[in-house]
Amino acid sequence: MPLVMPVYGTRPEAIKMAPVVRAAREHPRLDVHVTVTGQHREMLDQVNELFGIVPDDDLDVITPRQSLAAVTTRTLERLTAVLERVRPDAVVVQGDTTTSTAAALAAFYQRIPVVHVEAGLRTDDVYSPFPEEMNRRLTTRLAALHLAPTPASRENLLREAVPAGDITVTGNTVIDALLETVGRRVPFTDPALKALDSPDGGRGRPLVLVTTHRRESWGEPMAAVARALARLAVAHPEAVFVLPAHRNPVVREVVLPPLAGLGNVVVTEPLPYGEFAHLMSRARVVLSDSGGVQEEAPSLGVPVLVLRDNTERPEAVDAGTVRLIGTAEDVVVAEVDRLLTDDAAHAAMAEAVNPYGDGRAAARCVAAIGELLGVDERLPEFEPQRRGKPHEAESIRT
C-alpha cells in the first residue's frame, strides 16, 4: 500500500496534523509513518500524548535558543536520512513553520510528492508574520497537492498560478481537533487555574486569555502589550487575566516583569492543549498574536483581539468576530476595556461565526491524498458556514 509520511515539529502543527494522522491510519488502503522533528519538545509531546500518537521517527532537533538556520539545517540533514531509509510515497507537511518548509525541501530533493495542509494563507508582507509568510510561500512552490482551508486560501493559490486541479478546499483541521477536545471534560492541573473552576474562586468572573510569542513582536511591541495588561489588571480587578507564558526566554524576559505582583494576573507554563481549549471556551475575550487561536475562538463564539497589524486569516475579521488591533499600549487597553464593559460591543463580536471548518477537514485531506496516490476519490469540497450557532462547543461554555 502507498506509504504516507506526515512530518511536523511544533505544537500548532501537532494539533492540526493529529486529525489527519488518525484519518490516514484508519484508511484501509494507506500506510502511515509519522515523523516529528522536535522543533518544540515538551509542548509537542503533550499534543501527541493527548491524541494517542506515537511517532515512528523523532529527529529531536531542538537546542537552547536555537536559530532558524540551525533548525532548518538539522531538519534537512536528519530528515533526509529518514526519507532515504523509509522511502514514503508522499510527505505531508502543515502550515508555515520552519519544520514544514525544511521537510518539504528535503522531500523535493528526494523527488517525493509534497502535500501541504493549510495551504494558501497570505498576508502579502514577507516579514509579517516572520518567518511564517515566506515559509508558506516557499512550501507552495514545493508542493504537489495543496489542501486549502477556505475558498479565500484557494483564490490566493490560483492567483499564484497553482493549477486548480492541484487544490482541494478542506476546511481547517484545527476545528476537527478542537471539537474532539472540548467534548472532553479536561481538569486543570495548574493550582491557580484549578481555583478558576471553584465556586468561590474565579468561576463567573470575566476571563481574558492572553498569548503572545511572535518574532515580529519581540522587544518594544511585546513590552507595550505587557504594560497594557498591567494597566488593565489594575483597572479591572473583577476580571482574571490568564497568560500561558511561551517558553522562549526572549518572550519571558520582556512580558513577565510588568505583571509581577498583580493578584488577578495568572501566569502559567504552556498549557496542554486540552486545558487550553477548555480555558478558551471560558474566556470573555482572547488577546493573542496566534494564528490558530484566530481559527479556534470563532468556533467557540469568543471574540479575538489580534496583536498584529495584518493577518493571513481574514475570514473571521470579515465576519466580525476577530479584530486586528496591533500592539500599541493605549490601543490594547482601550479595545480590551471596551469588550469588558460594553455588553453590546461584546455581543456583536461574539455572534457565532464559523468560517473555518465543520469537523470533517481531515477526511477531505486524506481523501485528496488518496486520490493523489491512486487509491481514493476526492470528497466534495468544504463550503464554509459564515453565521449561525457555534459547534458542539456551545454546550460547554459557562
Tab-separated table of C-alpha atoms in Angstrom:
chain	number	residue	atom	x	y	z
A	1	MET	CA	0.000	0.000	0.000
A	2	PRO	CA	1.180	3.583	-0.551
A	3	LEU	CA	3.109	4.940	2.435
A	4	VAL	CA	2.277	8.447	3.661
A	5	MET	CA	4.705	10.305	5.935
A	6	PRO	CA	3.298	13.200	7.988
A	7	VAL	CA	6.139	15.403	9.256
A	8	TYR	CA	5.638	18.024	11.967
A	9	GLY	CA	7.597	19.590	14.794
A	10	THR	CA	5.691	22.255	16.738
A	11	ARG	CA	2.648	22.233	18.970
A	12	PRO	CA	0.387	24.059	16.453
A	13	GLU	CA	1.383	21.633	13.714
A	14	ALA	CA	0.753	18.664	16.003
A	15	ILE	CA	-2.749	19.879	16.859
A	16	LYS	CA	-3.666	20.351	13.208
A	17	MET	CA	-1.949	17.177	11.979
A	18	ALA	CA	-3.394	14.869	14.655
A	19	PRO	CA	-6.789	14.504	12.916
A	20	VAL	CA	-5.000	13.868	9.595
A	21	VAL	CA	-2.780	11.201	11.154
A	22	ARG	CA	-5.810	9.485	12.667
A	23	ALA	CA	-7.812	9.603	9.424
A	24	ALA	CA	-4.846	8.287	7.422
A	25	ARG	CA	-4.267	5.441	9.888
A	26	GLU	CA	-7.935	4.482	9.631
A	27	HIS	CA	-7.783	4.438	5.819
A	28	PRO	CA	-7.868	0.842	4.551
A	29	ARG	CA	-5.515	1.479	1.629
A	30	LEU	CA	-2.803	3.684	3.132
A	31	ASP	CA	0.146	3.019	5.424
A	32	VAL	CA	1.398	5.821	7.694
A	33	HIS	CA	4.849	6.624	9.080
A	34	VAL	CA	4.795	9.616	11.469
A	35	THR	CA	7.989	11.650	11.772
A	36	VAL	CA	8.424	14.542	14.197
A	37	THR	CA	11.327	16.972	14.176
A	38	GLY	CA	11.018	18.087	17.801
A	39	GLN	CA	11.273	21.795	16.866
A	40	HIS	CA	9.184	22.135	20.029
A	41	ARG	CA	9.740	19.446	22.622
A	42	GLU	CA	7.521	19.212	25.683
A	43	MET	CA	4.626	21.062	24.030
A	44	LEU	CA	4.820	18.750	21.010
A	45	ASP	CA	4.932	15.637	23.185
A	46	GLN	CA	1.859	16.775	25.146
A	47	VAL	CA	-0.240	17.011	21.985
A	48	ASN	CA	0.927	13.641	20.689
A	49	GLU	CA	0.015	12.079	24.014
A	50	LEU	CA	-3.410	13.750	24.037
A	51	PHE	CA	-4.275	12.321	20.620
A	52	GLY	CA	-2.580	8.960	21.162
A	53	ILE	CA	0.148	9.421	18.543
A	54	VAL	CA	3.493	7.631	18.969
A	55	PRO	CA	5.928	8.887	16.294
A	56	ASP	CA	7.802	6.345	14.226
A	57	ASP	CA	10.829	8.667	13.975
A	58	ASP	CA	11.860	11.607	16.154
A	59	LEU	CA	14.618	13.874	14.793
A	60	ASP	CA	14.958	15.768	18.113
A	61	VAL	CA	16.403	18.908	16.510
A	62	ILE	CA	15.719	21.276	19.429
A	63	THR	CA	18.593	23.103	21.141
A	64	PRO	CA	18.554	26.040	23.605
A	65	ARG	CA	17.987	29.415	21.907
A	66	GLN	CA	18.023	27.712	18.528
A	67	SER	CA	18.266	29.855	15.404
A	68	LEU	CA	16.100	29.475	12.344
A	69	ALA	CA	19.124	28.491	10.280
A	70	ALA	CA	20.088	25.785	12.776
A	71	VAL	CA	16.587	24.297	12.849
A	72	THR	CA	16.479	24.310	9.056
A	73	THR	CA	19.833	22.628	8.521
A	74	ARG	CA	19.360	19.996	11.237
A	75	THR	CA	15.911	19.146	9.874
A	76	LEU	CA	17.207	18.829	6.316
A	77	GLU	CA	20.095	16.588	7.317
A	78	ARG	CA	18.222	14.324	9.722
A	79	LEU	CA	15.043	14.031	7.687
A	80	THR	CA	16.970	13.204	4.522
A	81	ALA	CA	18.364	10.117	6.250
A	82	VAL	CA	14.849	9.052	7.276
A	83	LEU	CA	13.460	9.613	3.776
A	84	GLU	CA	16.240	7.539	2.235
A	85	ARG	CA	15.520	4.714	4.695
A	86	VAL	CA	11.701	4.761	4.628
A	87	ARG	CA	11.043	5.922	1.054
A	88	PRO	CA	7.458	7.195	1.506
A	89	ASP	CA	5.175	7.782	-1.453
A	90	ALA	CA	4.161	11.215	-0.147
A	91	VAL	CA	5.307	13.601	2.590
A	92	VAL	CA	2.607	15.634	4.329
A	93	VAL	CA	3.520	18.972	5.941
A	94	GLN	CA	1.355	21.508	7.708
A	95	GLY	CA	1.220	25.282	7.702
A	96	ASP	CA	4.124	27.659	7.818
A	97	THR	CA	6.767	26.563	10.308
A	98	THR	CA	10.467	26.068	9.707
A	99	THR	CA	9.788	22.343	10.047
A	100	SER	CA	7.188	22.376	7.270
A	101	THR	CA	9.385	24.215	4.774
A	102	ALA	CA	12.547	22.250	5.563
A	103	ALA	CA	10.623	18.974	5.349
A	104	ALA	CA	9.079	19.974	2.022
A	105	LEU	CA	12.528	20.838	0.664
A	106	ALA	CA	14.010	17.555	1.901
A	107	ALA	CA	11.192	15.631	0.211
A	108	PHE	CA	11.600	17.612	-3.010
A	109	TYR	CA	15.305	16.766	-3.089
A	110	GLN	CA	14.290	13.076	-2.925
A	111	ARG	CA	11.633	13.551	-5.662
A	112	ILE	CA	8.862	12.634	-3.213
A	113	PRO	CA	5.498	14.445	-3.694
A	114	VAL	CA	4.714	17.021	-1.001
A	115	VAL	CA	1.198	17.523	0.365
A	116	HIS	CA	0.641	20.905	2.047
A	117	VAL	CA	-2.094	21.002	4.698
A	118	GLU	CA	-3.424	24.537	5.361
A	119	ALA	CA	-2.122	25.873	2.076
A	120	GLY	CA	-2.733	29.298	0.596
A	121	LEU	CA	-2.722	31.623	3.613
A	122	ARG	CA	-1.208	35.026	2.801
A	123	THR	CA	-0.629	38.463	4.336
A	124	ASP	CA	1.302	39.782	1.298
A	125	ASP	CA	4.056	41.054	3.617
A	126	VAL	CA	7.037	38.701	3.610
A	127	TYR	CA	8.205	39.978	7.001
A	128	SER	CA	4.857	39.688	8.801
A	129	PRO	CA	4.464	37.186	10.270
A	130	PHE	CA	8.174	36.369	10.202
A	131	PRO	CA	9.312	33.855	9.040
A	132	GLU	CA	5.931	32.211	8.509
A	133	GLU	CA	4.794	34.234	5.487
A	134	MET	CA	7.862	33.289	3.474
A	135	ASN	CA	7.772	29.711	4.771
A	136	ARG	CA	4.306	29.108	3.387
A	137	ARG	CA	5.139	30.734	0.049
A	138	LEU	CA	8.209	28.519	-0.338
A	139	THR	CA	6.216	25.432	0.633
A	140	THR	CA	3.617	26.283	-2.026
A	141	ARG	CA	6.294	26.191	-4.695
A	142	LEU	CA	7.460	22.758	-3.467
A	143	ALA	CA	4.048	21.112	-3.047
A	144	ALA	CA	2.247	18.783	-5.449
A	145	LEU	CA	-1.097	18.892	-3.606
A	146	HIS	CA	-2.466	21.971	-1.829
A	147	LEU	CA	-5.118	21.434	0.861
A	148	ALA	CA	-6.601	24.911	1.330
A	149	PRO	CA	-8.674	25.546	4.468
A	150	THR	CA	-11.040	28.096	2.892
A	151	PRO	CA	-12.127	29.341	-0.547
A	152	ALA	CA	-10.148	32.548	0.091
A	153	SER	CA	-6.974	30.499	0.501
A	154	ARG	CA	-7.775	28.701	-2.736
A	155	GLU	CA	-8.083	32.050	-4.532
A	156	ASN	CA	-4.661	33.083	-3.199
A	157	LEU	CA	-3.149	29.954	-4.710
A	158	LEU	CA	-4.894	30.438	-8.039
A	159	ARG	CA	-3.517	33.999	-8.237
A	160	GLU	CA	-0.051	32.467	-7.862
A	161	ALA	CA	-0.683	30.166	-10.832
A	162	VAL	CA	-1.165	26.957	-8.846
A	163	PRO	CA	-3.259	24.663	-11.089
A	164	ALA	CA	-6.859	24.411	-9.913
A	165	GLY	CA	-6.727	20.620	-10.125
A	166	ASP	CA	-3.958	20.567	-7.527
A	167	ILE	CA	-6.071	22.374	-4.893
A	168	THR	CA	-8.768	20.991	-2.592
A	169	VAL	CA	-10.714	23.144	-0.120
A	170	THR	CA	-10.951	21.035	3.021
A	171	GLY	CA	-11.815	23.305	5.933
A	172	ASN	CA	-9.264	23.652	8.704
A	173	THR	CA	-8.235	20.538	10.608
A	174	VAL	CA	-7.861	22.594	13.792
A	175	ILE	CA	-11.665	22.550	14.070
A	176	ASP	CA	-11.620	18.742	13.941
A	177	ALA	CA	-9.114	18.743	16.805
A	178	LEU	CA	-10.938	21.439	18.763
A	179	LEU	CA	-14.335	19.760	18.606
A	180	GLU	CA	-12.873	16.480	19.783
A	181	THR	CA	-11.004	18.174	22.607
A	182	VAL	CA	-13.717	20.431	24.001
A	183	GLY	CA	-16.063	17.462	24.072
A	184	ARG	CA	-13.919	16.035	26.873
A	185	ARG	CA	-14.001	17.390	30.406
A	186	VAL	CA	-10.344	18.179	30.976
A	187	PRO	CA	-9.396	19.177	34.549
A	188	PHE	CA	-6.837	21.915	35.105
A	189	THR	CA	-3.507	20.797	36.568
A	190	ASP	CA	-2.134	24.234	37.473
A	191	PRO	CA	-3.222	25.138	41.055
A	192	ALA	CA	-4.065	28.713	40.093
A	193	LEU	CA	-6.276	27.511	37.256
A	194	LYS	CA	-7.983	24.952	39.477
A	195	ALA	CA	-9.158	27.904	41.566
A	196	LEU	CA	-10.914	29.309	38.498
A	197	ASP	CA	-13.168	26.257	38.499
A	198	SER	CA	-14.158	26.592	42.148
A	199	PRO	CA	-17.407	28.357	43.148
A	200	ASP	CA	-15.529	30.680	45.496
A	201	GLY	CA	-12.669	31.212	43.062
A	202	GLY	CA	-12.773	32.526	39.533
A	203	ARG	CA	-15.951	30.914	38.242
A	204	GLY	CA	-18.229	33.643	36.956
A	205	ARG	CA	-15.514	36.303	36.751
A	206	PRO	CA	-14.703	37.714	33.300
A	207	LEU	CA	-11.663	35.897	31.945
A	208	VAL	CA	-9.188	37.391	29.482
A	209	LEU	CA	-6.928	34.797	27.871
A	210	VAL	CA	-3.630	36.168	26.543
A	211	THR	CA	-0.969	34.594	24.335
A	212	THR	CA	1.965	36.333	22.684
A	213	HIS	CA	5.124	34.934	21.127
A	214	ARG	CA	5.666	36.054	17.520
A	215	ARG	CA	9.138	37.125	16.469
A	216	GLU	CA	7.996	40.354	14.819
A	217	SER	CA	6.637	41.428	18.228
A	218	TRP	CA	9.837	40.784	20.164
A	219	GLY	CA	11.208	43.799	22.004
A	220	GLU	CA	9.219	47.015	22.379
A	221	PRO	CA	5.937	45.807	20.764
A	222	MET	CA	5.738	42.943	23.252
A	223	ALA	CA	6.769	45.219	26.113
A	224	ALA	CA	3.908	47.563	25.187
A	225	VAL	CA	1.458	44.663	25.367
A	226	ALA	CA	2.773	43.719	28.807
A	227	ARG	CA	2.357	47.281	30.061
A	228	ALA	CA	-1.178	47.339	28.676
A	229	LEU	CA	-2.021	44.109	30.512
A	230	ALA	CA	-0.730	45.563	33.771
A	231	ARG	CA	-2.913	48.647	33.342
A	232	LEU	CA	-5.958	46.536	32.504
A	233	ALA	CA	-5.443	44.287	35.524
A	234	VAL	CA	-5.412	47.324	37.822
A	235	ALA	CA	-8.430	48.906	36.112
A	236	HIS	CA	-10.464	45.667	36.161
A	237	PRO	CA	-9.953	43.889	39.490
A	238	GLU	CA	-13.151	41.941	38.826
A	239	ALA	CA	-11.529	40.203	35.826
A	240	VAL	CA	-8.938	37.437	35.681
A	241	PHE	CA	-6.125	37.676	33.134
A	242	VAL	CA	-4.530	34.325	32.257
A	243	LEU	CA	-1.204	34.230	30.403
A	244	PRO	CA	0.260	30.840	29.472
A	245	ALA	CA	3.824	32.095	29.013
A	246	HIS	CA	5.755	30.896	25.988
A	247	ARG	CA	8.953	29.100	26.999
A	248	ASN	CA	11.196	31.254	24.839
A	249	PRO	CA	13.318	33.349	27.245
A	250	VAL	CA	13.209	36.263	24.792
A	251	VAL	CA	9.451	36.410	25.407
A	252	ARG	CA	9.528	35.853	29.157
A	253	GLU	CA	12.217	38.434	29.856
A	254	VAL	CA	10.002	41.141	28.322
A	255	VAL	CA	6.463	40.091	29.260
A	256	LEU	CA	6.686	38.823	32.833
A	257	PRO	CA	8.331	41.681	34.821
A	258	PRO	CA	5.491	44.239	34.337
A	259	LEU	CA	2.948	41.645	35.515
A	260	ALA	CA	4.698	40.644	38.728
A	261	GLY	CA	2.664	41.116	41.899
A	262	LEU	CA	-0.713	41.613	40.222
A	263	GLY	CA	-3.167	39.376	42.035
A	264	ASN	CA	-5.625	38.942	39.175
A	265	VAL	CA	-2.961	38.014	36.617
A	266	VAL	CA	-2.329	34.263	36.431
A	267	VAL	CA	0.894	33.322	34.650
A	268	THR	CA	1.243	29.630	33.850
A	269	GLU	CA	3.573	27.375	31.957
A	270	PRO	CA	2.360	26.491	28.433
A	271	LEU	CA	-0.837	24.519	28.929
A	272	PRO	CA	-1.627	21.114	27.493
A	273	TYR	CA	-3.920	21.570	24.529
A	274	GLY	CA	-6.941	20.106	26.277
A	275	GLU	CA	-6.632	22.558	29.158
A	276	PHE	CA	-6.006	25.471	26.800
A	277	ALA	CA	-9.096	24.654	24.724
A	278	HIS	CA	-11.208	24.435	27.878
A	279	LEU	CA	-9.818	27.758	29.111
A	280	MET	CA	-10.512	29.382	25.745
A	281	SER	CA	-14.119	28.223	25.926
A	282	ARG	CA	-14.413	30.018	29.292
A	283	ALA	CA	-12.954	33.320	28.078
A	284	ARG	CA	-14.868	36.546	27.578
A	285	VAL	CA	-12.039	37.902	25.418
A	286	VAL	CA	-8.958	36.367	23.819
A	287	LEU	CA	-5.974	38.654	23.240
A	288	SER	CA	-3.431	36.931	21.028
A	289	ASP	CA	-0.964	37.044	18.156
A	290	SER	CA	-1.523	33.337	17.423
A	291	GLY	CA	-2.801	32.200	14.072
A	292	GLY	CA	-4.521	29.080	15.364
A	293	VAL	CA	-6.435	30.967	18.040
A	294	GLN	CA	-7.947	33.168	15.327
A	295	GLU	CA	-9.481	29.997	13.897
A	296	GLU	CA	-10.446	28.241	17.124
A	297	ALA	CA	-12.074	31.004	19.163
A	298	PRO	CA	-14.652	31.947	16.488
A	299	SER	CA	-15.902	28.365	16.609
A	300	LEU	CA	-16.466	28.858	20.344
A	301	GLY	CA	-18.179	32.226	19.938
A	302	VAL	CA	-15.333	34.052	21.724
A	303	PRO	CA	-14.134	37.482	20.442
A	304	VAL	CA	-10.455	37.699	19.495
A	305	LEU	CA	-8.319	40.849	19.560
A	306	VAL	CA	-5.271	40.169	17.421
A	307	LEU	CA	-1.954	41.692	18.478
A	308	ARG	CA	-0.823	42.140	14.893
A	309	ASP	CA	-1.205	44.669	12.080
A	310	ASN	CA	-2.194	42.091	9.469
A	311	THR	CA	-3.433	38.519	9.291
A	312	GLU	CA	-3.347	35.638	6.869
A	313	ARG	CA	-6.732	34.560	8.260
A	314	PRO	CA	-9.106	37.324	7.110
A	315	GLU	CA	-12.305	35.271	7.132
A	316	ALA	CA	-13.152	35.861	10.802
A	317	VAL	CA	-12.123	39.524	10.519
A	318	ASP	CA	-14.604	39.885	7.672
A	319	ALA	CA	-17.247	38.092	9.720
A	320	GLY	CA	-16.650	40.373	12.707
A	321	THR	CA	-15.537	38.033	15.492
A	322	VAL	CA	-11.818	38.903	15.121
A	323	ARG	CA	-10.324	42.406	15.169
A	324	LEU	CA	-6.768	43.462	14.334
A	325	ILE	CA	-5.540	45.926	16.972
A	326	GLY	CA	-1.719	45.895	16.742
A	327	THR	CA	0.498	46.289	19.812
A	328	ALA	CA	0.259	49.987	20.750
A	329	GLU	CA	-0.246	50.162	24.514
A	330	ASP	CA	-3.147	52.620	24.586
A	331	VAL	CA	-4.987	50.804	21.784
A	332	VAL	CA	-4.703	47.447	23.537
A	333	VAL	CA	-6.051	48.971	26.760
A	334	ALA	CA	-8.961	50.657	25.004
A	335	GLU	CA	-10.006	47.618	22.962
A	336	VAL	CA	-9.949	45.162	25.874
A	337	ASP	CA	-11.675	47.675	28.157
A	338	ARG	CA	-14.469	48.077	25.609
A	339	LEU	CA	-15.168	44.334	25.434
A	340	LEU	CA	-15.088	44.026	29.219
A	341	THR	CA	-17.513	46.884	29.847
A	342	ASP	CA	-19.745	47.199	26.766
A	343	ASP	CA	-22.079	44.203	26.510
A	344	ALA	CA	-23.425	45.291	23.137
A	345	ALA	CA	-19.937	45.581	21.648
A	346	HIS	CA	-19.053	42.181	23.076
A	347	ALA	CA	-22.239	40.583	21.730
A	348	ALA	CA	-21.573	41.984	18.265
A	349	MET	CA	-18.196	40.207	18.137
A	350	ALA	CA	-19.312	37.070	19.949
A	351	GLU	CA	-22.035	36.362	17.390
A	352	ALA	CA	-21.277	32.830	16.369
A	353	VAL	CA	-19.150	32.694	13.249
A	354	ASN	CA	-17.524	29.593	11.857
A	355	PRO	CA	-15.821	30.156	8.515
A	356	TYR	CA	-13.113	27.559	9.120
A	357	GLY	CA	-14.464	24.045	9.423
A	358	ASP	CA	-17.219	21.527	10.026
A	359	GLY	CA	-15.178	18.805	11.733
A	360	ARG	CA	-14.590	16.791	8.525
A	361	ALA	CA	-11.469	18.521	7.208
A	362	ALA	CA	-9.166	15.580	7.965
A	363	ALA	CA	-11.383	13.196	5.999
A	364	ARG	CA	-11.228	15.530	2.994
A	365	CYS	CA	-7.449	15.844	3.352
A	366	VAL	CA	-6.914	12.082	3.395
A	367	ALA	CA	-9.312	11.501	0.504
A	368	ALA	CA	-7.362	14.039	-1.577
A	369	ILE	CA	-4.075	12.351	-0.604
A	370	GLY	CA	-5.593	9.006	-1.568
A	371	GLU	CA	-6.604	10.401	-4.947
A	372	LEU	CA	-3.056	11.724	-5.470
A	373	LEU	CA	-1.725	8.236	-4.771
A	374	GLY	CA	-4.382	6.476	-6.833
A	375	VAL	CA	-6.316	4.707	-4.075
A	376	ASP	CA	-9.275	7.008	-3.333
A	377	GLU	CA	-11.718	9.531	-4.717
A	378	ARG	CA	-11.760	13.160	-3.665
A	379	LEU	CA	-14.608	14.169	-1.326
A	380	PRO	CA	-16.794	17.235	-2.021
A	381	GLU	CA	-15.028	20.440	-1.075
A	382	PHE	CA	-15.811	22.323	2.117
A	383	GLU	CA	-18.410	25.083	1.941
A	384	PRO	CA	-17.903	27.408	4.923
A	385	GLN	CA	-20.712	28.360	7.256
A	386	ARG	CA	-20.481	32.106	7.753
A	387	ARG	CA	-23.002	32.642	10.513
A	388	GLY	CA	-25.069	30.521	12.829
A	389	LYS	CA	-24.633	28.640	16.065
A	390	PRO	CA	-21.196	27.538	17.214
A	391	HIS	CA	-20.365	23.877	17.009
A	392	GLU	CA	-20.782	21.407	19.830
A	393	ALA	CA	-18.533	23.621	21.950
A	394	GLU	CA	-21.567	25.772	22.770
A	395	SER	CA	-22.657	23.186	25.324
A	396	ILE	CA	-19.518	23.672	27.444
A	397	ARG	CA	-19.499	27.470	27.534
A	398	THR	CA	-20.022	28.804	31.068
